[in-house]
Structures are given as structure tokens and as C-alpha cells.
PDB file of C-alpha atoms in Angstrom:
ATOM      1  CA  MET A   1       0.000   0.000   0.000  1.00  0.00           C
ATOM      2  CA  GLN A   2       1.597   3.277  -1.087  1.00  0.00           C
ATOM      3  CA  ARG A   3       1.463   6.499   0.836  1.00  0.00           C
ATOM      4  CA  ALA A   4       0.327   9.728  -0.792  1.00  0.00           C
ATOM      5  CA  SER A   5       3.213  11.989  -1.824  1.00  0.00           C
ATOM      6  CA  TYR A   6       3.134  15.591  -0.586  1.00  0.00           C
ATOM      7  CA  ALA A   7       4.590  18.597  -2.269  1.00  0.00           C
ATOM      8  CA  GLN A   8       8.220  19.503  -1.205  1.00  0.00           C
ATOM      9  CA  SER A   9       8.376  22.456   1.242  1.00  0.00           C
ATOM     10  CA  PRO A  10      10.322  25.549   0.115  1.00  0.00           C
ATOM     11  CA  PRO A  11      13.790  26.288   1.722  1.00  0.00           C
ATOM     12  CA  LEU A  12      13.946  28.546   4.758  1.00  0.00           C
ATOM     13  CA  HIS A  13      15.478  32.027   4.314  1.00  0.00           C
ATOM     14  CA  HIS A  14      16.699  34.339   7.113  1.00  0.00           C
ATOM     15  CA  PRO A  15      15.417  37.896   6.962  1.00  0.00           C
ATOM     16  CA  VAL A  16      17.817  40.317   5.311  1.00  0.00           C
ATOM     17  CA  PRO A  17      17.709  43.976   6.521  1.00  0.00           C
ATOM     18  CA  GLN A  18      16.685  46.336   3.812  1.00  0.00           C
ATOM     19  CA  HIS A  19      18.250  49.511   5.390  1.00  0.00           C
ATOM     20  CA  VAL A  20      21.890  49.460   6.548  1.00  0.00           C
ATOM     21  CA  SER A  21      22.358  51.488   9.741  1.00  0.00           C
ATOM     22  CA  THR A  22      25.836  52.788  10.735  1.00  0.00           C
ATOM     23  CA  VAL A  23      26.886  53.177  14.332  1.00  0.00           C
ATOM     24  CA  PRO A  24      28.822  56.438  14.899  1.00  0.00           C
ATOM     25  CA  GLN A  25      32.311  56.092  16.354  1.00  0.00           C
ATOM     26  CA  LEU A  26      32.671  57.890  19.673  1.00  0.00           C
ATOM     27  CA  ARG A  27      35.863  59.939  20.071  1.00  0.00           C
ATOM     28  CA  SER A  28      37.146  62.185  22.818  1.00  0.00           C
ATOM     29  CA  PRO A  29      37.033  65.906  22.091  1.00  0.00           C
ATOM     30  CA  PRO A  30      40.408  67.498  21.203  1.00  0.00           C
ATOM     31  CA  PRO A  31      42.288  69.477  23.890  1.00  0.00           C
ATOM     32  CA  PRO A  32      41.787  73.214  23.847  1.00  0.00           C
ATOM     33  CA  THR A  33      44.228  75.395  21.912  1.00  0.00           C
ATOM     34  CA  SER A  34      45.014  79.067  22.144  1.00  0.00           C
ATOM     35  CA  SER A  35      43.335  79.751  18.796  1.00  0.00           C
ATOM     36  CA  GLN A  36      39.998  78.218  19.849  1.00  0.00           C
ATOM     37  CA  PRO A  37      37.703  80.513  21.802  1.00  0.00           C
ATOM     38  CA  GLN A  38      36.499  79.402  25.194  1.00  0.00           C
ATOM     39  CA  GLN A  39      32.991  77.987  25.430  1.00  0.00           C
ATOM     40  CA  HIS A  40      30.855  79.147  28.298  1.00  0.00           C
ATOM     41  CA  GLY A  41      27.896  77.235  29.572  1.00  0.00           C
ATOM     42  CA  SER A  42      27.064  73.930  31.146  1.00  0.00           C
ATOM     43  CA  TYR A  43      28.234  71.906  28.113  1.00  0.00           C
ATOM     44  CA  GLY A  44      31.677  73.442  27.765  1.00  0.00           C
ATOM     45  CA  ASN A  45      34.880  71.611  27.002  1.00  0.00           C
ATOM     46  CA  PRO A  46      35.838  69.396  29.972  1.00  0.00           C
ATOM     47  CA  TYR A  47      39.543  69.999  29.285  1.00  0.00           C
ATOM     48  CA  GLN A  48      39.134  73.672  30.026  1.00  0.00           C
ATOM     49  CA  GLN A  49      38.442  73.111  33.683  1.00  0.00           C
ATOM     50  CA  GLY A  50      41.111  74.568  35.979  1.00  0.00           C
ATOM     51  CA  THR A  51      42.785  76.650  33.235  1.00  0.00           C
ATOM     52  CA  PRO A  52      43.735  80.246  34.063  1.00  0.00           C
ATOM     53  CA  ALA A  53      41.671  83.082  32.826  1.00  0.00           C
ATOM     54  CA  ALA A  54      42.451  84.756  29.545  1.00  0.00           C
ATOM     55  CA  GLY A  55      43.821  87.853  31.248  1.00  0.00           C
ATOM     56  CA  ALA A  56      46.359  85.868  33.325  1.00  0.00           C
ATOM     57  CA  GLY A  57      48.088  84.236  30.370  1.00  0.00           C
ATOM     58  CA  SER A  58      50.935  86.774  30.361  1.00  0.00           C
ATOM     59  CA  ASN A  59      51.681  86.352  34.098  1.00  0.00           C
ATOM     60  CA  VAL A  60      52.949  82.870  34.861  1.00  0.00           C
ATOM     61  CA  PHE A  61      53.705  83.778  38.485  1.00  0.00           C
ATOM     62  CA  GLY A  62      50.217  84.878  39.373  1.00  0.00           C
ATOM     63  CA  ALA A  63      50.078  87.540  42.040  1.00  0.00           C
ATOM     64  CA  TYR A  64      53.853  87.417  42.553  1.00  0.00           C
ATOM     65  CA  GLY A  65      54.419  88.439  38.944  1.00  0.00           C
ATOM     66  CA  ASN A  66      52.737  91.755  39.619  1.00  0.00           C
ATOM     67  CA  PHE A  67      55.199  92.311  42.481  1.00  0.00           C
ATOM     68  CA  ILE A  68      58.157  91.605  40.204  1.00  0.00           C
ATOM     69  CA  ASN A  69      56.875  93.873  37.448  1.00  0.00           C
ATOM     70  CA  ASP A  70      56.302  96.705  39.912  1.00  0.00           C
ATOM     71  CA  PRO A  71      59.062  99.343  39.425  1.00  0.00           C
ATOM     72  CA  MET A  72      58.886 100.372  43.073  1.00  0.00           C
ATOM     73  CA  ALA A  73      59.441  96.770  44.160  1.00  0.00           C
ATOM     74  CA  ALA A  74      62.382  96.400  41.748  1.00  0.00           C
ATOM     75  CA  GLN A  75      63.972  99.561  43.145  1.00  0.00           C
ATOM     76  CA  PHE A  76      63.494  98.276  46.690  1.00  0.00           C
ATOM     77  CA  VAL A  77      65.140  94.943  45.841  1.00  0.00           C
ATOM     78  CA  GLY A  78      68.066  96.767  44.213  1.00  0.00           C
ATOM     79  CA  GLN A  79      68.626  98.908  47.293  1.00  0.00           C
ATOM     80  CA  VAL A  80      68.537  95.867  49.554  1.00  0.00           C
ATOM     81  CA  GLY A  81      71.118  94.116  47.350  1.00  0.00           C
ATOM     82  CA  GLN A  82      73.430  97.148  47.397  1.00  0.00           C
ATOM     83  CA  ASN A  83      73.210  97.453  51.170  1.00  0.00           C
ATOM     84  CA  ALA A  84      73.937  93.737  51.593  1.00  0.00           C
ATOM     85  CA  PHE A  85      76.962  93.955  49.270  1.00  0.00           C
ATOM     86  CA  LYS A  86      78.354  96.952  51.180  1.00  0.00           C
ATOM     87  CA  HIS A  87      77.851  95.152  54.482  1.00  0.00           C
ATOM     88  CA  VAL A  88      79.732  92.067  53.244  1.00  0.00           C
ATOM     89  CA  GLU A  89      82.518  94.206  51.771  1.00  0.00           C
ATOM     90  CA  GLN A  90      82.995  96.085  55.053  1.00  0.00           C
ATOM     91  CA  ASN A  91      83.184  92.865  57.059  1.00  0.00           C
ATOM     92  CA  VAL A  92      85.646  91.284  54.635  1.00  0.00           C
ATOM     93  CA  ASN A  93      87.856  94.377  54.678  1.00  0.00           C
ATOM     94  CA  ARG A  94      88.362  93.835  58.392  1.00  0.00           C
ATOM     95  CA  TRP A  95      90.454  90.776  57.611  1.00  0.00           C
ATOM     96  CA  VAL A  96      91.744  91.407  54.081  1.00  0.00           C
ATOM     97  CA  ASN A  97      92.830  94.801  52.781  1.00  0.00           C
ATOM     98  CA  PHE A  98      91.962  94.541  49.108  1.00  0.00           C
ATOM     99  CA  SER A  99      93.386  97.957  48.277  1.00  0.00           C
ATOM    100  CA  ALA A 100      96.771  96.866  49.635  1.00  0.00           C
ATOM    101  CA  LEU A 101      96.440  93.443  48.013  1.00  0.00           C
ATOM    102  CA  LYS A 102      96.147  95.004  44.543  1.00  0.00           C
ATOM    103  CA  HIS A 103      99.654  96.373  44.987  1.00  0.00           C
ATOM    104  CA  TYR A 104     101.079  92.826  44.993  1.00  0.00           C
ATOM    105  CA  PHE A 105      99.402  91.876  41.699  1.00  0.00           C
ATOM    106  CA  ASN A 106     100.575  94.947  39.800  1.00  0.00           C
ATOM    107  CA  VAL A 107     103.060  93.036  37.621  1.00  0.00           C
ATOM    108  CA  THR A 108     104.133  92.859  33.991  1.00  0.00           C
ATOM    109  CA  ASN A 109     105.542  90.120  31.793  1.00  0.00           C
ATOM    110  CA  GLY A 110     109.004  91.613  32.043  1.00  0.00           C
ATOM    111  CA  TYR A 111     108.835  91.679  35.811  1.00  0.00           C
ATOM    112  CA  VAL A 112     107.733  88.029  35.999  1.00  0.00           C
ATOM    113  CA  ILE A 113     110.634  86.883  33.814  1.00  0.00           C
ATOM    114  CA  ASN A 114     113.202  88.941  35.721  1.00  0.00           C
ATOM    115  CA  LYS A 115     111.831  87.821  39.077  1.00  0.00           C
ATOM    116  CA  LEU A 116     111.942  84.136  38.159  1.00  0.00           C
ATOM    117  CA  PHE A 117     115.524  84.592  37.007  1.00  0.00           C
ATOM    118  CA  LEU A 118     116.328  86.369  40.290  1.00  0.00           C
ATOM    119  CA  VAL A 119     114.796  83.584  42.415  1.00  0.00           C
ATOM    120  CA  LEU A 120     116.757  80.869  40.579  1.00  0.00           C
ATOM    121  CA  PHE A 121     120.016  82.817  40.080  1.00  0.00           C
ATOM    122  CA  PRO A 122     120.412  85.331  42.933  1.00  0.00           C
ATOM    123  CA  TRP A 123     124.201  85.053  43.216  1.00  0.00           C
ATOM    124  CA  ARG A 124     125.305  88.236  41.455  1.00  0.00           C
ATOM    125  CA  HIS A 125     122.239  90.422  41.850  1.00  0.00           C
ATOM    126  CA  LYS A 126     122.733  93.943  43.230  1.00  0.00           C
ATOM    127  CA  PRO A 127     121.256  96.016  44.772  1.00  0.00           C
ATOM    128  CA  TRP A 128     118.686  94.262  47.002  1.00  0.00           C
ATOM    129  CA  SER A 129     117.107  97.355  48.534  1.00  0.00           C
ATOM    130  CA  ARG A 130     113.602  98.284  47.501  1.00  0.00           C
ATOM    131  CA  LYS A 131     112.861 101.469  45.606  1.00  0.00           C
ATOM    132  CA  GLN A 132     110.635 104.126  47.104  1.00  0.00           C
ATOM    133  CA  ALA A 133     108.652 106.877  45.464  1.00  0.00           C
ATOM    134  CA  VAL A 134     109.489 110.482  46.225  1.00  0.00           C
ATOM    135  CA  GLY A 135     106.793 112.317  48.146  1.00  0.00           C
ATOM    136  CA  PRO A 136     105.598 115.901  47.601  1.00  0.00           C
ATOM    137  CA  SER A 137     108.072 117.228  50.171  1.00  0.00           C
ATOM    138  CA  GLY A 138     111.022 115.599  48.429  1.00  0.00           C
ATOM    139  CA  GLN A 139     111.326 112.754  50.907  1.00  0.00           C
ATOM    140  CA  GLU A 140     110.859 109.036  50.255  1.00  0.00           C
ATOM    141  CA  GLY A 141     107.208 108.100  50.581  1.00  0.00           C
ATOM    142  CA  TRP A 142     106.016 104.586  49.681  1.00  0.00           C
ATOM    143  CA  TYR A 143     107.422 101.485  48.040  1.00  0.00           C
ATOM    144  CA  LEU A 144     107.042 101.147  44.297  1.00  0.00           C
ATOM    145  CA  PRO A 145     104.833  98.340  42.915  1.00  0.00           C
ATOM    146  CA  PRO A 146     106.428  95.161  41.557  1.00  0.00           C
ATOM    147  CA  ARG A 147     106.157  96.286  37.946  1.00  0.00           C
ATOM    148  CA  ASP A 148     108.552  99.150  38.728  1.00  0.00           C
ATOM    149  CA  ASP A 149     110.898  97.341  41.120  1.00  0.00           C
ATOM    150  CA  VAL A 150     112.204  93.793  40.689  1.00  0.00           C
ATOM    151  CA  ASN A 151     113.064  93.631  44.410  1.00  0.00           C
ATOM    152  CA  SER A 152     109.458  94.227  45.420  1.00  0.00           C
ATOM    153  CA  PRO A 153     107.515  91.115  46.574  1.00  0.00           C
ATOM    154  CA  ASP A 154     104.458  90.083  44.599  1.00  0.00           C
ATOM    155  CA  MET A 155     101.618  87.613  44.945  1.00  0.00           C
ATOM    156  CA  TYR A 156     101.299  86.633  41.296  1.00  0.00           C
ATOM    157  CA  ILE A 157     104.333  84.343  41.082  1.00  0.00           C
ATOM    158  CA  PRO A 158     103.683  82.554  44.436  1.00  0.00           C
ATOM    159  CA  VAL A 159     100.029  81.891  43.586  1.00  0.00           C
ATOM    160  CA  MET A 160     100.814  80.633  40.079  1.00  0.00           C
ATOM    161  CA  ALA A 161     103.698  78.539  41.404  1.00  0.00           C
ATOM    162  CA  LEU A 162     101.451  76.946  44.021  1.00  0.00           C
ATOM    163  CA  VAL A 163      98.804  76.021  41.445  1.00  0.00           C
ATOM    164  CA  THR A 164     101.468  74.722  39.050  1.00  0.00           C
ATOM    165  CA  TYR A 165     103.007  72.595  41.794  1.00  0.00           C
ATOM    166  CA  ILE A 166      99.645  70.953  42.568  1.00  0.00           C
ATOM    167  CA  LEU A 167      98.877  70.239  38.905  1.00  0.00           C
ATOM    168  CA  LEU A 168     102.404  69.016  38.161  1.00  0.00           C
ATOM    169  CA  SER A 169     102.383  66.599  41.101  1.00  0.00           C
ATOM    170  CA  THR A 170      99.076  65.053  40.037  1.00  0.00           C
ATOM    171  CA  LEU A 171     100.181  64.910  36.396  1.00  0.00           C
ATOM    172  CA  LEU A 172     103.349  62.998  37.245  1.00  0.00           C
ATOM    173  CA  ALA A 173     101.356  60.648  39.455  1.00  0.00           C
ATOM    174  CA  GLY A 174      99.020  59.996  36.552  1.00  0.00           C
ATOM    175  CA  LEU A 175     101.930  59.246  34.208  1.00  0.00           C
ATOM    176  CA  ARG A 176     103.184  56.690  36.721  1.00  0.00           C
ATOM    177  CA  GLY A 177      99.711  55.135  36.907  1.00  0.00           C
ATOM    178  CA  GLN A 178      99.167  56.239  40.512  1.00  0.00           C
ATOM    179  CA  PHE A 179      96.602  58.990  39.994  1.00  0.00           C
ATOM    180  CA  GLN A 180      93.586  59.140  42.299  1.00  0.00           C
ATOM    181  CA  PRO A 181      91.001  61.932  42.609  1.00  0.00           C
ATOM    182  CA  GLU A 182      91.959  62.410  46.253  1.00  0.00           C
ATOM    183  CA  LEU A 183      95.525  63.276  45.229  1.00  0.00           C
ATOM    184  CA  LEU A 184      94.552  66.818  44.207  1.00  0.00           C
ATOM    185  CA  GLY A 185      93.068  67.579  47.597  1.00  0.00           C
ATOM    186  CA  TYR A 186      95.940  65.911  49.432  1.00  0.00           C
ATOM    187  CA  THR A 187      98.609  67.879  47.542  1.00  0.00           C
ATOM    188  CA  ALA A 188      96.760  71.169  47.943  1.00  0.00           C
ATOM    189  CA  SER A 189      96.201  70.538  51.657  1.00  0.00           C
ATOM    190  CA  LYS A 190      99.859  69.672  52.220  1.00  0.00           C
ATOM    191  CA  ALA A 191     101.061  72.820  50.453  1.00  0.00           C
ATOM    192  CA  GLY A 192      98.510  74.980  52.272  1.00  0.00           C
ATOM    193  CA  VAL A 193      99.493  73.612  55.684  1.00  0.00           C
ATOM    194  CA  VAL A 194     103.186  74.244  54.939  1.00  0.00           C
ATOM    195  CA  VAL A 195     102.498  77.874  53.994  1.00  0.00           C
ATOM    196  CA  ILE A 196     100.267  78.485  57.022  1.00  0.00           C
ATOM    197  CA  VAL A 197     102.772  76.959  59.475  1.00  0.00           C
ATOM    198  CA  GLU A 198     105.579  78.988  57.913  1.00  0.00           C
ATOM    199  CA  ILE A 199     103.608  82.235  58.261  1.00  0.00           C
ATOM    200  CA  LEU A 200     102.779  81.423  61.884  1.00  0.00           C
ATOM    201  CA  LEU A 201     106.458  80.789  62.656  1.00  0.00           C
ATOM    202  CA  LEU A 202     107.431  84.080  61.031  1.00  0.00           C
ATOM    203  CA  LYS A 203     104.773  86.055  62.876  1.00  0.00           C
ATOM    204  CA  LEU A 204     105.723  84.412  66.145  1.00  0.00           C
ATOM    205  CA  GLY A 205     109.379  85.299  65.630  1.00  0.00           C
ATOM    206  CA  CYS A 206     108.485  88.875  64.702  1.00  0.00           C
ATOM    207  CA  TYR A 207     106.368  89.161  67.830  1.00  0.00           C
ATOM    208  CA  PHE A 208     109.128  88.004  70.189  1.00  0.00           C
ATOM    209  CA  LEU A 209     111.732  90.147  68.428  1.00  0.00           C
ATOM    210  CA  SER A 210     109.470  93.234  68.420  1.00  0.00           C
ATOM    211  CA  ILE A 211     109.552  93.602  64.640  1.00  0.00           C
ATOM    212  CA  SER A 212     106.769  95.835  63.342  1.00  0.00           C
ATOM    213  CA  ASN A 213     105.853  96.852  59.804  1.00  0.00           C
ATOM    214  CA  GLU A 214     102.590  97.978  58.226  1.00  0.00           C
ATOM    215  CA  SER A 215     102.854  95.700  55.205  1.00  0.00           C
ATOM    216  CA  GLN A 216     104.765  92.950  56.988  1.00  0.00           C
ATOM    217  CA  LEU A 217     102.119  90.192  56.838  1.00  0.00           C
ATOM    218  CA  LEU A 218     101.487  90.440  53.087  1.00  0.00           C
ATOM    219  CA  ASP A 219     105.225  90.634  52.420  1.00  0.00           C
ATOM    220  CA  LEU A 220     105.841  87.462  54.442  1.00  0.00           C
ATOM    221  CA  VAL A 221     103.026  85.645  52.639  1.00  0.00           C
ATOM    222  CA  ALA A 222     104.562  86.608  49.303  1.00  0.00           C
ATOM    223  CA  TYR A 223     108.089  85.551  50.248  1.00  0.00           C
ATOM    224  CA  SER A 224     106.871  82.216  51.629  1.00  0.00           C
ATOM    225  CA  GLY A 225     105.545  81.247  48.208  1.00  0.00           C
ATOM    226  CA  TYR A 226     108.732  81.696  46.190  1.00  0.00           C
ATOM    227  CA  LYS A 227     110.002  78.291  47.318  1.00  0.00           C
ATOM    228  CA  PHE A 228     107.504  76.630  44.969  1.00  0.00           C
ATOM    229  CA  VAL A 229     109.493  77.920  41.986  1.00  0.00           C
ATOM    230  CA  GLY A 230     112.553  75.894  43.027  1.00  0.00           C
ATOM    231  CA  ILE A 231     110.382  72.882  43.914  1.00  0.00           C
ATOM    232  CA  ILE A 232     108.778  72.879  40.461  1.00  0.00           C
ATOM    233  CA  VAL A 233     112.208  73.023  38.786  1.00  0.00           C
ATOM    234  CA  THR A 234     113.496  70.214  41.026  1.00  0.00           C
ATOM    235  CA  VAL A 235     110.535  67.903  40.436  1.00  0.00           C
ATOM    236  CA  ALA A 236     110.461  68.488  36.670  1.00  0.00           C
ATOM    237  CA  ILE A 237     114.190  67.965  36.078  1.00  0.00           C
ATOM    238  CA  ALA A 238     114.383  64.971  38.422  1.00  0.00           C
ATOM    239  CA  GLU A 239     111.473  63.250  36.701  1.00  0.00           C
ATOM    240  CA  LEU A 240     113.013  63.793  33.272  1.00  0.00           C
ATOM    241  CA  ALA A 241     116.426  62.578  34.406  1.00  0.00           C
ATOM    242  CA  ASN A 242     115.101  59.499  36.218  1.00  0.00           C
ATOM    243  CA  GLY A 243     112.658  58.473  33.519  1.00  0.00           C
ATOM    244  CA  GLY A 244     109.562  59.097  35.611  1.00  0.00           C
ATOM    245  CA  LYS A 245     110.741  57.028  38.599  1.00  0.00           C
ATOM    246  CA  GLY A 246     110.563  59.861  41.138  1.00  0.00           C
ATOM    247  CA  THR A 247     112.718  62.704  42.384  1.00  0.00           C
ATOM    248  CA  GLY A 248     115.529  60.517  43.753  1.00  0.00           C
ATOM    249  CA  GLY A 249     118.949  59.934  42.243  1.00  0.00           C
ATOM    250  CA  TRP A 250     122.005  62.140  42.191  1.00  0.00           C
ATOM    251  CA  VAL A 251     120.488  64.472  39.587  1.00  0.00           C
ATOM    252  CA  GLY A 252     117.386  65.077  41.646  1.00  0.00           C
ATOM    253  CA  TRP A 253     119.321  65.694  44.863  1.00  0.00           C
ATOM    254  CA  SER A 254     121.787  67.983  43.090  1.00  0.00           C
ATOM    255  CA  VAL A 255     118.997  70.137  41.654  1.00  0.00           C
ATOM    256  CA  PHE A 256     117.238  70.141  45.027  1.00  0.00           C
ATOM    257  CA  PHE A 257     120.256  71.447  46.919  1.00  0.00           C
ATOM    258  CA  TYR A 258     120.909  74.096  44.265  1.00  0.00           C
ATOM    259  CA  THR A 259     117.352  75.430  44.337  1.00  0.00           C
ATOM    260  CA  PHE A 260     117.386  75.277  48.129  1.00  0.00           C
ATOM    261  CA  LEU A 261     120.560  77.371  48.380  1.00  0.00           C
ATOM    262  CA  ALA A 262     119.298  79.816  45.750  1.00  0.00           C
ATOM    263  CA  ASN A 263     115.988  80.279  47.556  1.00  0.00           C
ATOM    264  CA  SER A 264     117.733  80.674  50.920  1.00  0.00           C
ATOM    265  CA  LEU A 265     120.080  83.374  49.635  1.00  0.00           C
ATOM    266  CA  PHE A 266     117.156  85.127  47.949  1.00  0.00           C
ATOM    267  CA  LEU A 267     115.236  85.196  51.244  1.00  0.00           C
ATOM    268  CA  MET A 268     118.286  86.316  53.258  1.00  0.00           C
ATOM    269  CA  ARG A 269     118.819  89.304  50.973  1.00  0.00           C
ATOM    270  CA  SER A 270     115.153  90.190  50.462  1.00  0.00           C
ATOM    271  CA  LEU A 271     113.912  89.922  54.058  1.00  0.00           C
ATOM    272  CA  ARG A 272     116.590  92.160  55.510  1.00  0.00           C
ATOM    273  CA  TYR A 273     114.389  95.251  55.270  1.00  0.00           C
ATOM    274  CA  VAL A 274     111.614  93.417  57.186  1.00  0.00           C
ATOM    275  CA  LEU A 275     113.505  91.438  59.830  1.00  0.00           C
ATOM    276  CA  LEU A 276     116.606  93.655  60.043  1.00  0.00           C
ATOM    277  CA  PRO A 277     115.189  97.180  59.834  1.00  0.00           C
ATOM    278  CA  GLU A 278     117.534 100.130  59.789  1.00  0.00           C
ATOM    279  CA  SER A 279     116.944 103.669  60.844  1.00  0.00           C
ATOM    280  CA  SER A 280     115.089 105.829  58.343  1.00  0.00           C
ATOM    281  CA  GLY A 281     114.572 109.515  58.744  1.00  0.00           C
ATOM    282  CA  GLY A 282     111.143 110.435  57.437  1.00  0.00           C
ATOM    283  CA  ASP A 283     109.562 107.268  56.116  1.00  0.00           C
ATOM    284  CA  ALA A 284     106.209 106.954  57.890  1.00  0.00           C
ATOM    285  CA  ARG A 285     105.531 103.609  56.317  1.00  0.00           C
ATOM    286  CA  GLY A 286     109.054 102.287  56.767  1.00  0.00           C
ATOM    287  CA  PRO A 287     110.121  99.640  59.258  1.00  0.00           C
ATOM    288  CA  MET A 288     110.736 100.242  62.900  1.00  0.00           C
ATOM    289  CA  GLN A 289     114.180 101.404  63.984  1.00  0.00           C
ATOM    290  CA  THR A 290     116.625  99.014  65.606  1.00  0.00           C
ATOM    291  CA  ASP A 291     116.767  99.235  69.374  1.00  0.00           C
ATOM    292  CA  SER A 292     120.178  97.796  70.156  1.00  0.00           C
ATOM    293  CA  ARG A 293     123.001  95.751  68.765  1.00  0.00           C
ATOM    294  CA  THR A 294     121.882  92.706  70.781  1.00  0.00           C
ATOM    295  CA  LYS A 295     118.418  92.739  69.294  1.00  0.00           C
ATOM    296  CA  ARG A 296     119.862  93.063  65.802  1.00  0.00           C
ATOM    297  CA  SER A 297     122.045  90.012  66.438  1.00  0.00           C
ATOM    298  CA  GLN A 298     118.977  88.042  67.525  1.00  0.00           C
ATOM    299  CA  ARG A 299     117.103  89.068  64.394  1.00  0.00           C
ATOM    300  CA  THR A 300     120.035  88.024  62.238  1.00  0.00           C
ATOM    301  CA  GLN A 301     120.064  84.582  63.823  1.00  0.00           C
ATOM    302  CA  PHE A 302     116.309  84.260  63.364  1.00  0.00           C
ATOM    303  CA  LEU A 303     116.584  85.247  59.692  1.00  0.00           C
ATOM    304  CA  PHE A 304     119.351  82.706  59.114  1.00  0.00           C
ATOM    305  CA  ALA A 305     117.355  79.929  60.812  1.00  0.00           C
ATOM    306  CA  TYR A 306     114.279  80.746  58.748  1.00  0.00           C
ATOM    307  CA  ALA A 307     116.092  81.075  55.426  1.00  0.00           C
ATOM    308  CA  TYR A 308     118.118  77.878  55.742  1.00  0.00           C
ATOM    309  CA  LEU A 309     116.788  75.461  58.368  1.00  0.00           C
ATOM    310  CA  VAL A 310     113.052  76.100  57.968  1.00  0.00           C
ATOM    311  CA  GLN A 311     113.229  76.269  54.182  1.00  0.00           C
ATOM    312  CA  LEU A 312     115.236  73.030  54.028  1.00  0.00           C
ATOM    313  CA  MET A 313     112.612  71.186  56.066  1.00  0.00           C
ATOM    314  CA  PHE A 314     109.615  72.522  54.147  1.00  0.00           C
ATOM    315  CA  MET A 315     111.147  72.052  50.686  1.00  0.00           C
ATOM    316  CA  PHE A 316     112.100  68.480  51.587  1.00  0.00           C
ATOM    317  CA  ILE A 317     108.496  67.792  52.673  1.00  0.00           C
ATOM    318  CA  LEU A 318     107.052  69.258  49.470  1.00  0.00           C
ATOM    319  CA  CYS A 319     109.462  67.461  47.157  1.00  0.00           C
TER     320      CYS A 319
END
């Protein structure tokens, strides 16, 4: 028995949208720029919150900028700065006389060359007395600056010699492979301590021997620095002769003793007007007159001990 055949059902189709709808892409609004005007209202740009007002754009310091731009305030600040500078200058002048210190840096190239030659070769130099300017009354007034008198002490050569000694010592240590950053400070400290101790010994001797001079301290500081010229020559020649192995050897010791004797003779001749003052008629700035022959003998012994014994010890330490 056959079943009845039914008609085949049509295929199923999914519904296809007739209108295509696009979803807008959401983006953040751009940050405000100076060319865009500000929007006021409840729907303004959220990035404009907390920004300064349009009138405050030229003043980045706010209320303090008005104080700075005020001419009265600027004048007040200038007066305060001038008063502070004068106060500091007055306090510093209590300890350092800058007007007198300028005298020791009044040098020329010719003076520097002649002075270096005098420190290293003082054997035949004459005279050793310092030159003085003639006052209005025809009498000797004040000492001439270094540029006009080779016998006058200066600060330029001692300062440059001290700096050169520090740099030369560290350079030679670096060539030997022994350089360390602490070496600069150690060398400078050692040289500074030597100069300070030497000045203290000189001042102590001048105090006990009743030696007085207006420019004595600055003169002693200047003369205490000339030893670095001989030390530089000794170290340089000894290093070249020994092939960078130090300042030992017969060449190094020979140069050391020569520079030591030259420096000692230079100090003996130059410091006579400070430590062995003689009578002077009308020099108000000149040294104090000698009291007696005994005191002069004591000063001579002190000068000899300083020029030879003290200089030998300090130059040996520095070399």
C-alpha cells in the first residue's frame, strides 16, 4: 500500500535587513588650543576646567608676577642688594685689605721673567734694597709696585707657582699610573698647611723680636711662596732625568740642593728690610728702627734659621 506523496516544502530564508544602519564612532574631544575661543555654559569643554583666565596668560607667576613687574618693588630689591653687598665688603675688609692686596698683583711680563731669574740665580744680583717713590716734600714716601721694582715682593708668582706645583704633582702621578682623585686635595692641603705653618712661625718670631711693619704680613706671605718655583724646577728635572721614577737619584738631589741654596740666599737678601730694619729719617711707612746691637744680632740669627733650616725642612716635605 503506497502512501500519498506531498509537495516539497520551500527552503527557509533568514530575513535580510533592507536599510543598513551605521553606528557612529565615539571619540574624545580634542584638547583646547590658544586659537579656539572658550565655550561658556554647562556643556563646555571638559579639558578647560582649571585653566587660568584669559587675562592671566601673560603672568605665569600669578600675584607674585605683579610684584616683580612693579618698578617700586624692583627699586626696593636693588637697594637691599646694594646694602647687603656693602655690608659684606665692610666685614671682609676687616680681615683682608683689598686695596693693599692690589699692589702685589701689579706686575708685567718683564717683571715676571726677571723675578723668576732672580729667584733661581740670585748670586750676582745687586742692589737688594727696595725702591721708594718720592713724596711731595722731596722725601721718600712709599714702596714702588712690583712692575717698577724687581726687588718688590708680589703675589702673582707665588700663587701661580702653588697652582702649578699641585697640577704638576698630580700629572706625574698619573703618568706613573698612581693617579687618584683624592691626590689633588691631598697635595693642595699639604702645600697649604706648609704655607700656614711657615707664616705662623714668622709672625711668632716677629712678635718676640718686636719687629713691626705695616705691610709685613702680606710681604711674608709673598716671600713664603717663592720656594715653589725651586720645587717645580726640582721635580720636573728629576722626573726627566730618572725616567719618571721619582725625584731621587744624584740628579734630583743635586737640583734640590741648588734650588734650596738659591731660595735661601734670595730670602736672606730680600727679608733684611723686614727682619733687620735700619733707621730711616722720614719714612712713615718704613720699618721700625733698631733698638740695640743685641736685638739686631737676635734678628740676624732668626733670619738665618728661617732662610736655611726652615726652608730646608719645608722644601724636603714638598718634594
